[in-house]
Coordinates of C-alpha atoms and ligand atoms in Angstrom, one line a residue:
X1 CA 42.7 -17.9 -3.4
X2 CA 43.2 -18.6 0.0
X3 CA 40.9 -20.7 2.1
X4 CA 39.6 -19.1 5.8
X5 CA 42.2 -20.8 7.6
X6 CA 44.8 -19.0 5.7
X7 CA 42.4 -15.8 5.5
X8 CA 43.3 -13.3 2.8
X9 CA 44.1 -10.0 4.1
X10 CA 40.6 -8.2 3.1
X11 CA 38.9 -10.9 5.4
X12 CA 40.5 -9.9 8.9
X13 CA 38.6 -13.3 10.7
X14 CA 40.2 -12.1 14.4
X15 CA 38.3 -8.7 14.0
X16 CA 35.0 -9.5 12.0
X17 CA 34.4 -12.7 14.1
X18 CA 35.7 -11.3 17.3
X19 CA 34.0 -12.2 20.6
X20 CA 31.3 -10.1 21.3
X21 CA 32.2 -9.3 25.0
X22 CA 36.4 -8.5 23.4
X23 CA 34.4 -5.7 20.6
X24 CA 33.1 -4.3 23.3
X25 CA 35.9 -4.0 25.4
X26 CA 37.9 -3.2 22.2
X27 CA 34.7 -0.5 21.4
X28 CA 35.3 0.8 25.6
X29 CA 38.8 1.5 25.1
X30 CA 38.3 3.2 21.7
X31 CA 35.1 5.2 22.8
X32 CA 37.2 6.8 26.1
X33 CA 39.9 7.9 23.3
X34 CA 37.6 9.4 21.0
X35 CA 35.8 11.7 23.6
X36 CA 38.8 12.7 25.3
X37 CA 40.0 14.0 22.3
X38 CA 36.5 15.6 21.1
X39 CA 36.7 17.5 24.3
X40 CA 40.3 18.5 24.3
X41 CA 40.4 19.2 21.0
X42 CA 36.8 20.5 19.8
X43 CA 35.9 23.5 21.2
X44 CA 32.0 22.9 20.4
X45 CA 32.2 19.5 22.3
X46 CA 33.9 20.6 24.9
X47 CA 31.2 23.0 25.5
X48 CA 28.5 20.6 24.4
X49 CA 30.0 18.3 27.7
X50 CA 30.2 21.2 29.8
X51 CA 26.5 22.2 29.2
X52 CA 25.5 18.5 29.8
X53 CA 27.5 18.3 33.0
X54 CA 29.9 15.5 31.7
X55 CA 33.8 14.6 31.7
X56 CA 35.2 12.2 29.2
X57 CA 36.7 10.7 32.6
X58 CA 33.1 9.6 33.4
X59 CA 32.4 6.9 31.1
X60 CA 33.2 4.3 32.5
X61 CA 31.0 1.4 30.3
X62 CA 29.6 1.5 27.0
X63 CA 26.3 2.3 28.3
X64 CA 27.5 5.6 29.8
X65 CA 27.7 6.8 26.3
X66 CA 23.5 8.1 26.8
X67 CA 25.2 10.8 29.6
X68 CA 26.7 12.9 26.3
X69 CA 25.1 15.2 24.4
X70 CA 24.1 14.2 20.8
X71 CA 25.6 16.0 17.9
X72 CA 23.0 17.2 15.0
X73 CA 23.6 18.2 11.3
X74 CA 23.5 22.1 12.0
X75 CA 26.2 21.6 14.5
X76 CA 28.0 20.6 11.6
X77 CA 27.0 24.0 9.7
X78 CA 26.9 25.8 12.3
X79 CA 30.7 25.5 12.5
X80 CA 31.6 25.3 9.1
X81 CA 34.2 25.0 7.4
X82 CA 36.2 23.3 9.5
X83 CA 34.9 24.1 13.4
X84 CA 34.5 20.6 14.3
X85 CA 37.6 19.1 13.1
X86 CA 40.1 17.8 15.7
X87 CA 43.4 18.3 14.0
X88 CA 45.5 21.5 12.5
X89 CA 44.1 21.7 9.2
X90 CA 47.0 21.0 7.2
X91 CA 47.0 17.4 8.9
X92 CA 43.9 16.9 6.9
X93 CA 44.3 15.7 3.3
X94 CA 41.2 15.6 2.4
X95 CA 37.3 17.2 2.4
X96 CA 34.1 15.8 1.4
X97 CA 31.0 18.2 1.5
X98 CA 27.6 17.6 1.1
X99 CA 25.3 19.8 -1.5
X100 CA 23.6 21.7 0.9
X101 CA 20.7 22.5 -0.8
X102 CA 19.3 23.8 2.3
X103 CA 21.9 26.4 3.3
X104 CA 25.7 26.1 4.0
X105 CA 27.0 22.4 2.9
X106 CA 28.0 20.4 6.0
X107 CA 32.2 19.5 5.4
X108 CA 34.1 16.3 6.3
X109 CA 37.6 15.9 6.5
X110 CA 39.7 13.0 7.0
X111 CA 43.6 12.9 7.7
X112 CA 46.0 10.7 6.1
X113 CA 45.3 7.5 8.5
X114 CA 41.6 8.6 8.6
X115 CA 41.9 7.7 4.4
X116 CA 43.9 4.6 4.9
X117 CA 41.0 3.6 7.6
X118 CA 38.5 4.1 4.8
X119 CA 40.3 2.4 2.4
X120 CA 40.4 -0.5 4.7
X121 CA 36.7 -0.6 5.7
X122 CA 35.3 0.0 2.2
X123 CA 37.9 -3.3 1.5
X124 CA 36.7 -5.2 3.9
X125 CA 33.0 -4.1 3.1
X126 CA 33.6 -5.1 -0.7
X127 CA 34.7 -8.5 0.6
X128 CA 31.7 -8.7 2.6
X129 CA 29.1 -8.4 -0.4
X130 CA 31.0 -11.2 -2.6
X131 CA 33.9 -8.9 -4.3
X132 CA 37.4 -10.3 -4.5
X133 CA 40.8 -9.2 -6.0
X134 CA 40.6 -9.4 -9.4
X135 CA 37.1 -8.6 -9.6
X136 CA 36.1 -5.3 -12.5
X137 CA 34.6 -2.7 -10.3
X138 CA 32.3 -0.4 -12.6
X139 CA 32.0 3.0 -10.1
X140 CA 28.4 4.8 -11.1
X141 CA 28.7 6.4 -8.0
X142 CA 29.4 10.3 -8.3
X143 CA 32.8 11.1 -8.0
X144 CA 33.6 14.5 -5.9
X145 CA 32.0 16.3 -3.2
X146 CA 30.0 13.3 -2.6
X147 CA 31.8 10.6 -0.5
X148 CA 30.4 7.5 -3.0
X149 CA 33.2 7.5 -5.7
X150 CA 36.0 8.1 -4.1
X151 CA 35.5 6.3 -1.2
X152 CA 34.3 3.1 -3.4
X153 CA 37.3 4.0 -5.7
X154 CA 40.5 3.9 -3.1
X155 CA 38.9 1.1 -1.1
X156 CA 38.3 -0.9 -4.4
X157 CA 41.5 -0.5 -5.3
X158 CA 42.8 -2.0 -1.5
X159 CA 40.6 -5.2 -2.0
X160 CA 42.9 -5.5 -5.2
X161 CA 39.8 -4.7 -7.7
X162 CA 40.6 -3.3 -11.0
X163 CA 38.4 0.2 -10.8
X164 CA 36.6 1.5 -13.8
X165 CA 36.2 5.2 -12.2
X166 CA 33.3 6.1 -14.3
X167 CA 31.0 8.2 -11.6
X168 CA 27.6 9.3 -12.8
X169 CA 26.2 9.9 -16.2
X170 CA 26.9 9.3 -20.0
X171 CA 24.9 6.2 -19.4
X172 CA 25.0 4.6 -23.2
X173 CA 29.0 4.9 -22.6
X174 CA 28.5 3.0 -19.3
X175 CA 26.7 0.4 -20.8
X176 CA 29.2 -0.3 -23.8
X177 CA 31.9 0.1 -20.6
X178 CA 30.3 -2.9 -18.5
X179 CA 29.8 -5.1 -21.3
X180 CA 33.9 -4.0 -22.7
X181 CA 35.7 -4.2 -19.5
X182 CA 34.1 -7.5 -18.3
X183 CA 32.2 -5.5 -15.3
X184 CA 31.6 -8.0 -12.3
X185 CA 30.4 -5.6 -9.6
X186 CA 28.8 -3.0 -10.3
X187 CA 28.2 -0.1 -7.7
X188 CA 25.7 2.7 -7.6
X189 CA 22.5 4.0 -6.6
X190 CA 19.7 1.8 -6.7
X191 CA 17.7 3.9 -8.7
X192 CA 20.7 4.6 -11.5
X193 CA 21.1 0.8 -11.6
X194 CA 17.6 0.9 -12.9
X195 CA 18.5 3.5 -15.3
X196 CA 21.2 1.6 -16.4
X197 CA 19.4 -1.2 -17.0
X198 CA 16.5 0.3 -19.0
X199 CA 18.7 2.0 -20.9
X200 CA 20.8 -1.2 -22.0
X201 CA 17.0 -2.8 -22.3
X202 CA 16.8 0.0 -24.9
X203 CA 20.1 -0.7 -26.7
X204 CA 19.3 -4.4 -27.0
X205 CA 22.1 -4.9 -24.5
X206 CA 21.5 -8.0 -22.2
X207 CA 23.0 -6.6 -19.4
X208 CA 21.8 -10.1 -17.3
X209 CA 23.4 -12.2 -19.4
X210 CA 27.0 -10.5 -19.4
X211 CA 29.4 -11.0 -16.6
X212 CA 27.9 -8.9 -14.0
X213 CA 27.8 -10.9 -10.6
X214 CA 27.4 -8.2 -8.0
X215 CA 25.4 -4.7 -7.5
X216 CA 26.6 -2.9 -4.6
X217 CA 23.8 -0.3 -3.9
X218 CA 23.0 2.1 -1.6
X219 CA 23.2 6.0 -0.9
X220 CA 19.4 6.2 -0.5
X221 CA 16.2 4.0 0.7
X222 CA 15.3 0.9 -1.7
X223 CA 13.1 -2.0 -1.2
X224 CA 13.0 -5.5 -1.3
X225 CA 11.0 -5.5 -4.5
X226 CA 13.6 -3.2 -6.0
X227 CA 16.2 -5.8 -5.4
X228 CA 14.3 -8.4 -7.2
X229 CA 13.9 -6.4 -10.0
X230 CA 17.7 -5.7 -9.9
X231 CA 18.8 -8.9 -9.4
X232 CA 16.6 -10.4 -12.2
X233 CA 17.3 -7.7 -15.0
X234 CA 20.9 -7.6 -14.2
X235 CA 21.7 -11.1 -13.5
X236 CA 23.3 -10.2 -10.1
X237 CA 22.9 -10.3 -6.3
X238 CA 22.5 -6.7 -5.3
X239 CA 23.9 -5.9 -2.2
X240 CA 22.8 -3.1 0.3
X241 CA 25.5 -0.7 1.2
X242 CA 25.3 2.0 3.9
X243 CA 27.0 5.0 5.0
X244 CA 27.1 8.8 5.7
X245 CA 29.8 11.3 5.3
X246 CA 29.6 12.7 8.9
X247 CA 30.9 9.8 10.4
X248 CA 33.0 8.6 7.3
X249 CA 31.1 8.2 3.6
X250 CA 30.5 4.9 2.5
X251 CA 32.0 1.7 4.3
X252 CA 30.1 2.2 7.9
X253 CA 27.7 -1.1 6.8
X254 CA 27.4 -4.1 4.6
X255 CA 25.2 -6.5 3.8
X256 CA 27.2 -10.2 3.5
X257 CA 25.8 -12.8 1.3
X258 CA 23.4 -14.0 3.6
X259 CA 21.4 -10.6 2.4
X260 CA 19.7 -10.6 6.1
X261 CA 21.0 -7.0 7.2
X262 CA 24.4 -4.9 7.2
X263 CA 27.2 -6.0 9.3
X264 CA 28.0 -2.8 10.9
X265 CA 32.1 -2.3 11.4
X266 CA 31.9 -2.1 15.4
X267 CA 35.6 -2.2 15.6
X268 CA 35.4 1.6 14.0
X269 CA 31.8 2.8 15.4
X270 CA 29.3 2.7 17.7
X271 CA 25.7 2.4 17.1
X272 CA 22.4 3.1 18.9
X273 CA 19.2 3.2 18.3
X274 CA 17.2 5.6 19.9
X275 CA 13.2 7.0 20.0
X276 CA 13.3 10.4 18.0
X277 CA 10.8 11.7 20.4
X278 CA 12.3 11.0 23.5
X279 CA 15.5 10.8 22.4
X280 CA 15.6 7.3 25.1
X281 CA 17.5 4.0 23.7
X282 CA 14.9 1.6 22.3
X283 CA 15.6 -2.0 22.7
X284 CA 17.2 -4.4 20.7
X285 CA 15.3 -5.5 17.7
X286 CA 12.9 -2.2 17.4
X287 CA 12.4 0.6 15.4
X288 CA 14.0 3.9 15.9
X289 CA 16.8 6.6 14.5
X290 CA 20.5 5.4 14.3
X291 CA 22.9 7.0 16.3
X292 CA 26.7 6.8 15.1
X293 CA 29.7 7.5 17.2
X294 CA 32.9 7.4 15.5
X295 CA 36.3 5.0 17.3
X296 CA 38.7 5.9 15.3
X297 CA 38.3 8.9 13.7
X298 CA 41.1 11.6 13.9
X299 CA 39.8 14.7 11.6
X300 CA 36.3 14.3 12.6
X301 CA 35.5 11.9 15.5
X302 CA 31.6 12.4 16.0
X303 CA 29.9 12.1 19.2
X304 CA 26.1 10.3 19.2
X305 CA 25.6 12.0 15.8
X306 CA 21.7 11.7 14.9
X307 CA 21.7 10.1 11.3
X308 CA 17.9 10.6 11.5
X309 CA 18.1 7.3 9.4
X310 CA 14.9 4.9 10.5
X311 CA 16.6 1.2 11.0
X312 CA 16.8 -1.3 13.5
X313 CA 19.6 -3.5 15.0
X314 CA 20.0 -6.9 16.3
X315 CA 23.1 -8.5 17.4
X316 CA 21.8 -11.9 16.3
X317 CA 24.2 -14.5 14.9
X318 CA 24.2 -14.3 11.4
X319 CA 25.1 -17.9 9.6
X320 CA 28.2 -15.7 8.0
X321 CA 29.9 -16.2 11.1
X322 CA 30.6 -12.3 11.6
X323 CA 29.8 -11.2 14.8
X324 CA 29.3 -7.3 14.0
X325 CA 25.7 -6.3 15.0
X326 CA 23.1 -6.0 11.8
X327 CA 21.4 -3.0 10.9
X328 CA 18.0 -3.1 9.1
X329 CA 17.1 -1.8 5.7
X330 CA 17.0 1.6 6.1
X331 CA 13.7 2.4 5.3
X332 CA 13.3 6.1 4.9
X333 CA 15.0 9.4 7.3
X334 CA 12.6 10.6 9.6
X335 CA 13.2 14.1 8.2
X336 CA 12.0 12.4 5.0
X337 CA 8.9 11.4 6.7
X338 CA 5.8 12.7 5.0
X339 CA 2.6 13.9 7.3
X340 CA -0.2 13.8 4.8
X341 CA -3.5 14.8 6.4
X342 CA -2.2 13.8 9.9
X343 CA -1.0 10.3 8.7
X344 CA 2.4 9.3 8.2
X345 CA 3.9 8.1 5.3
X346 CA 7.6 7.4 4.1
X347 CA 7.7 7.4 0.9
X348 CA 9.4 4.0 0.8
X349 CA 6.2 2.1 1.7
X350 CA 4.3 3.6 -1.4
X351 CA 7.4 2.2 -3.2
X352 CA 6.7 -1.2 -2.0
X353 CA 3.0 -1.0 -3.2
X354 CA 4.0 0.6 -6.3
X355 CA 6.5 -1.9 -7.3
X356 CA 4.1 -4.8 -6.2
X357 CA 1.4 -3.7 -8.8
X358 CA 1.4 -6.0 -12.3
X359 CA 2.5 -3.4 -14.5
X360 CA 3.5 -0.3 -12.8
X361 CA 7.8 0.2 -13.7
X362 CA 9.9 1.1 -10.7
X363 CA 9.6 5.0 -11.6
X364 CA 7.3 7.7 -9.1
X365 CA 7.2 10.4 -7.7
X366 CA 5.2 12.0 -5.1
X367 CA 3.5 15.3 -5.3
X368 CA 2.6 16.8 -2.2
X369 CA 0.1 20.1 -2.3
X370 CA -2.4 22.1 -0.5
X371 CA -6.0 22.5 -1.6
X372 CA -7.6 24.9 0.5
X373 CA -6.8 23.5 3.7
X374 CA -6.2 20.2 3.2
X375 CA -2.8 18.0 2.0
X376 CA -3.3 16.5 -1.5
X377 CA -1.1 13.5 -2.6
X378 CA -0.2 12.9 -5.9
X379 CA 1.5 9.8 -7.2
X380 CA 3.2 9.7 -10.4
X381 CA 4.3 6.3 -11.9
X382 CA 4.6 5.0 -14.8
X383 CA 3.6 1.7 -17.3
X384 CA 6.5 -1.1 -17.8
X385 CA 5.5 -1.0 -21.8
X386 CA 3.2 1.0 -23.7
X387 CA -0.3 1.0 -23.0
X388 CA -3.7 2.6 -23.6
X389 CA -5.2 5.4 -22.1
X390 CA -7.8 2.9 -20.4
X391 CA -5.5 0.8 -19.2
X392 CA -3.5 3.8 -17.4
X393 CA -6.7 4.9 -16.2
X394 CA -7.5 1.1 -14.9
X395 CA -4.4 1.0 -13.4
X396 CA -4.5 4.7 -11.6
X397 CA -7.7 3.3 -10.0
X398 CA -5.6 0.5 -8.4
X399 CA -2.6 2.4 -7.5
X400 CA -5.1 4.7 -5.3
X401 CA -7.2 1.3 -3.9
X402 CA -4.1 -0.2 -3.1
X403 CA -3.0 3.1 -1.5
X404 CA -5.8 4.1 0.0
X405 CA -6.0 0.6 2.1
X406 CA -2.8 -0.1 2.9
X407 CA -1.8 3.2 4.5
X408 CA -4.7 4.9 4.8
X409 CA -4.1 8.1 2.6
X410 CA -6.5 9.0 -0.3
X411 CA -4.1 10.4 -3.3
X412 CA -4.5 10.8 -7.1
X413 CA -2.6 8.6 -9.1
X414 CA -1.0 9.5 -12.6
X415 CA 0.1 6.5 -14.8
X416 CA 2.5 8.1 -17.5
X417 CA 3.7 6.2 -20.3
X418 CA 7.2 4.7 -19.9
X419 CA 9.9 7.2 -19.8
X420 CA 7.6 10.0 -18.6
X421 CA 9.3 10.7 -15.4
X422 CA 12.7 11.9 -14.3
X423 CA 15.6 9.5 -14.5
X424 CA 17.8 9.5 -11.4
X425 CA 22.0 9.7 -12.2
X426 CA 22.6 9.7 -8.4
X427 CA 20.5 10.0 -5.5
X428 CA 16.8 9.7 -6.7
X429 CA 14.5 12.8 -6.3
X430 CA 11.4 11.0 -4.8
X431 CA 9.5 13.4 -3.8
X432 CA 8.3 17.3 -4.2
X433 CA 6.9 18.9 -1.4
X434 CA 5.1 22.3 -2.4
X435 CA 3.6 23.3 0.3
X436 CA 7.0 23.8 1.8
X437 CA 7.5 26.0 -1.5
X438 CA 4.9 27.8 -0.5
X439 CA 2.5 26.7 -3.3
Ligands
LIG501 O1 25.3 8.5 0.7 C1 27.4 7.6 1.5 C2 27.2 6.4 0.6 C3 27.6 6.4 -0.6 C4 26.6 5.3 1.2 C5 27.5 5.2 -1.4 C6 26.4 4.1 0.4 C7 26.9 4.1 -0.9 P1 25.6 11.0 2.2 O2 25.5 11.7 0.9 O3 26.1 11.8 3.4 O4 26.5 9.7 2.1 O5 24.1 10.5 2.5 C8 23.9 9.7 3.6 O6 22.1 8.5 2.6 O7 22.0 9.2 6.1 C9 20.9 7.8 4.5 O8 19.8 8.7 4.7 C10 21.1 7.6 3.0 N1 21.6 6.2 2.8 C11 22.9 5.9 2.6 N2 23.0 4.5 2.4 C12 21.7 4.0 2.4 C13 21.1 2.8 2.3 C14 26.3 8.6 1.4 N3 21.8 1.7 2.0 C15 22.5 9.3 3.7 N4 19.7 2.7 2.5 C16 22.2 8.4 4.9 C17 19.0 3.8 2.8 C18 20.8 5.1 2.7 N5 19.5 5.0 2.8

């Protein structure tokens, strides 16, 4: 394989390691051709501009991107199918939707160059987590409607992967798959890596000691006790991947092998960070819901769309040598955001405690109720082996200590016996709110 100096063509050295102050002028000139054609060519942003009392014509540096109007989700449904798009519709080859359990499903589409520009990014994202041609690319990822799959698939394919398309599901088959084909990356959710892995526990399958050398997960909020457990029970380095179909699917972040953040692709988007309140930038280095604009984008550009993903950025140097900005572990969507007796809670940081507790598996769910007037929290979780009724009830007693004083929420804790709770095939299912079905 080539060395850096002759850099292969997944590893584009003149874009990931551009000068910062030549992305941005590159990310300028991009920006002003993306909402020109927003405006010319979507009807909704034109109007959204008009109601905000801006041209395209007035940005005039990257900061002047606060002056537009943000676009939200419901804009999205609001003109579906195909309202938003930019482009005739036979110019687009392709649509993406989301499930839309709540209501209409929001619809992407992407034109021919839009699919080659995914292809490209998802490449060059692959290359960024450790992947290289030749690698075995086992796809858990759902393939359809949801952007994961296919997205992973074509992109896979670019880098020069072979791709086992397997998506979600028949998980004994996967298993018997990994260990088969030779698997070397794997990609899926976090939490159906952790099915996987069980479920080879189960078969006697040493899934660590195979030839796995590379999780790619992402899709939904993990933590970094879930990636040790990952790493060490499948003998890999898991990798956090990010993205979102409204500005593209997967490929908008990756995390390089320094693990330290994702190198966002700044050539193709543009991020903020803003406070959800006031809907102000926040600074560098703080807290606060990601913004996306789209640079490149023909079907679907997207203005200041509001991922409602919590994250923060920094444009520190990262000892990769890429100079695209880092974003955070996304830790939870503020939409996801639980209020539990006026306090706060995501349901990633009960995750963390959970997974830090001698004996509790990486499996809960939370409960959320009313009792008279008041929220009640209840956390499920179960045992890592089997145990007796008074240990679970020893270990209950922690889980609501530990809790109670590290975020301030009194629940009741359930310890099930492994295998208890739901398995995830996709996109966990963390949490059941029934007060909001009415219960
Ligand atoms: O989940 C795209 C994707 C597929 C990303 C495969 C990575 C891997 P959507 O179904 O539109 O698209 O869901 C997007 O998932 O706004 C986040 O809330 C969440 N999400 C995605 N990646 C991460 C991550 C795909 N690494 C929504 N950490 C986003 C935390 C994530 N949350």
């Amino acid at each position: 394989m080539s060395a850096v100096g002759a850099a292969p063509f997944y590893f584009a050295p003149e874009i990931e390691r551009l000068d910062r102050s030549a992305l941005r002028r590159l990310q300028l000139e991009r920006l002003k051709e993306t909402l020109g054609r927003a405006y010319t060519c979507v009807p909704h942003h034109r109007q959204a501009f008009d109601r905000a009392g801006v041209r395209p014509e007035d940005l005039t540096s990257l900061e002047d991107i606060t002056r537009f109007p943000f676009t939200v989700k419901t804009d999205l449904r609001d003109n579906y199918p195909f309202g938003l798009f930019a482009v005739p519709r036979e110019q687009v080859v392709r649509l993406h939707a989301s499930s839309g359990t709540t209501g209409r499903p929001t619809v992407v589409g992407y034109t021919a160059d839009d699919l080659e520009t995914w292809a490209g990014l998802i490449a060059r994202s692959l290359a960024c987590a450790g992947g290289r041609p030749g690698d075995v690319m086992h796809n858990a990822l759902g393939y359809g409607l949801f952007t994961g799959g296919l997205g992973f698939h074509y992109g896979a394919e670019r880098l020069g992967c072979t791709v086992v398309p397997m998506s979600g599901g028949q998980t004994e088959k996967q298993i018997r798959l990994i260990c088969d084909f030779g698997a070397t990356i794997l990609n899926a959710t976090p939490s159906y890596a952790l099915n996987l892995v069980e479920t080879a526990e189960r078969m006697g399958v040493d899934l660590a000691s195979g030839s796995l050398r590379i999780g790619v997960f992402g899709a939904e909020p993990w933590s970094e006790t879930m990636r040790g457990e990952l790493d060490r029970r499948l003998g890999i380095r898991s990798i956090d991947s990010y993205g979102l179909s409204e500005v593209m699917g997967p490929g908008v972040a990756m995390e390089c092998s320094q693990r330290n953040g994702m190198h966002g692709w700044e050539d193709h988007f543009l991020f903020e960070v803003i406070n959800p309140e006031t809907l102000e930038p926040v600074p560098m280095g703080q807290p606060g819901e990601l913004v996306i604009t789209t640079l490149t984008k023909q079907a679907l550009p997207m203005v200041r769309y509001r991922t409602r993903d919590i994250s923060m950025i920094t444009e520190e140097p990262c000892s990769c040598g890429r100079t695209h900005l880092r974003i955070l572990r996304v830790t939870g969507r503020n939409d996801d955001m639980l209020i539990i007796r006026g306090v706060n809670v995501y349901p990633s940081q009960i995750e963390s405690i959970l997974l830090g507790l001698p004996g509790i598996a990486p499996h809960y769910q939370l409960i959320l109720s009313r009792q008279g007037w008041l929220d009640h929290l209840t956390v499920e979780v179960e045992t890592d082996s089997p145990s007796s009724e008074e240990d679970r009830a020893r270990l209950a007693n922690q889980v609501r200590h530990h809790i109670k004083s590290t975020i301030g929420v009194s629940c009741e804790a359930l310890v099930r016996l492994p295998g208890q709770l739901p398995r995830s095939e996709g996109k966990a299912v963390r949490v059941r709110d029934l007060r909001k079905e009415g219960a």
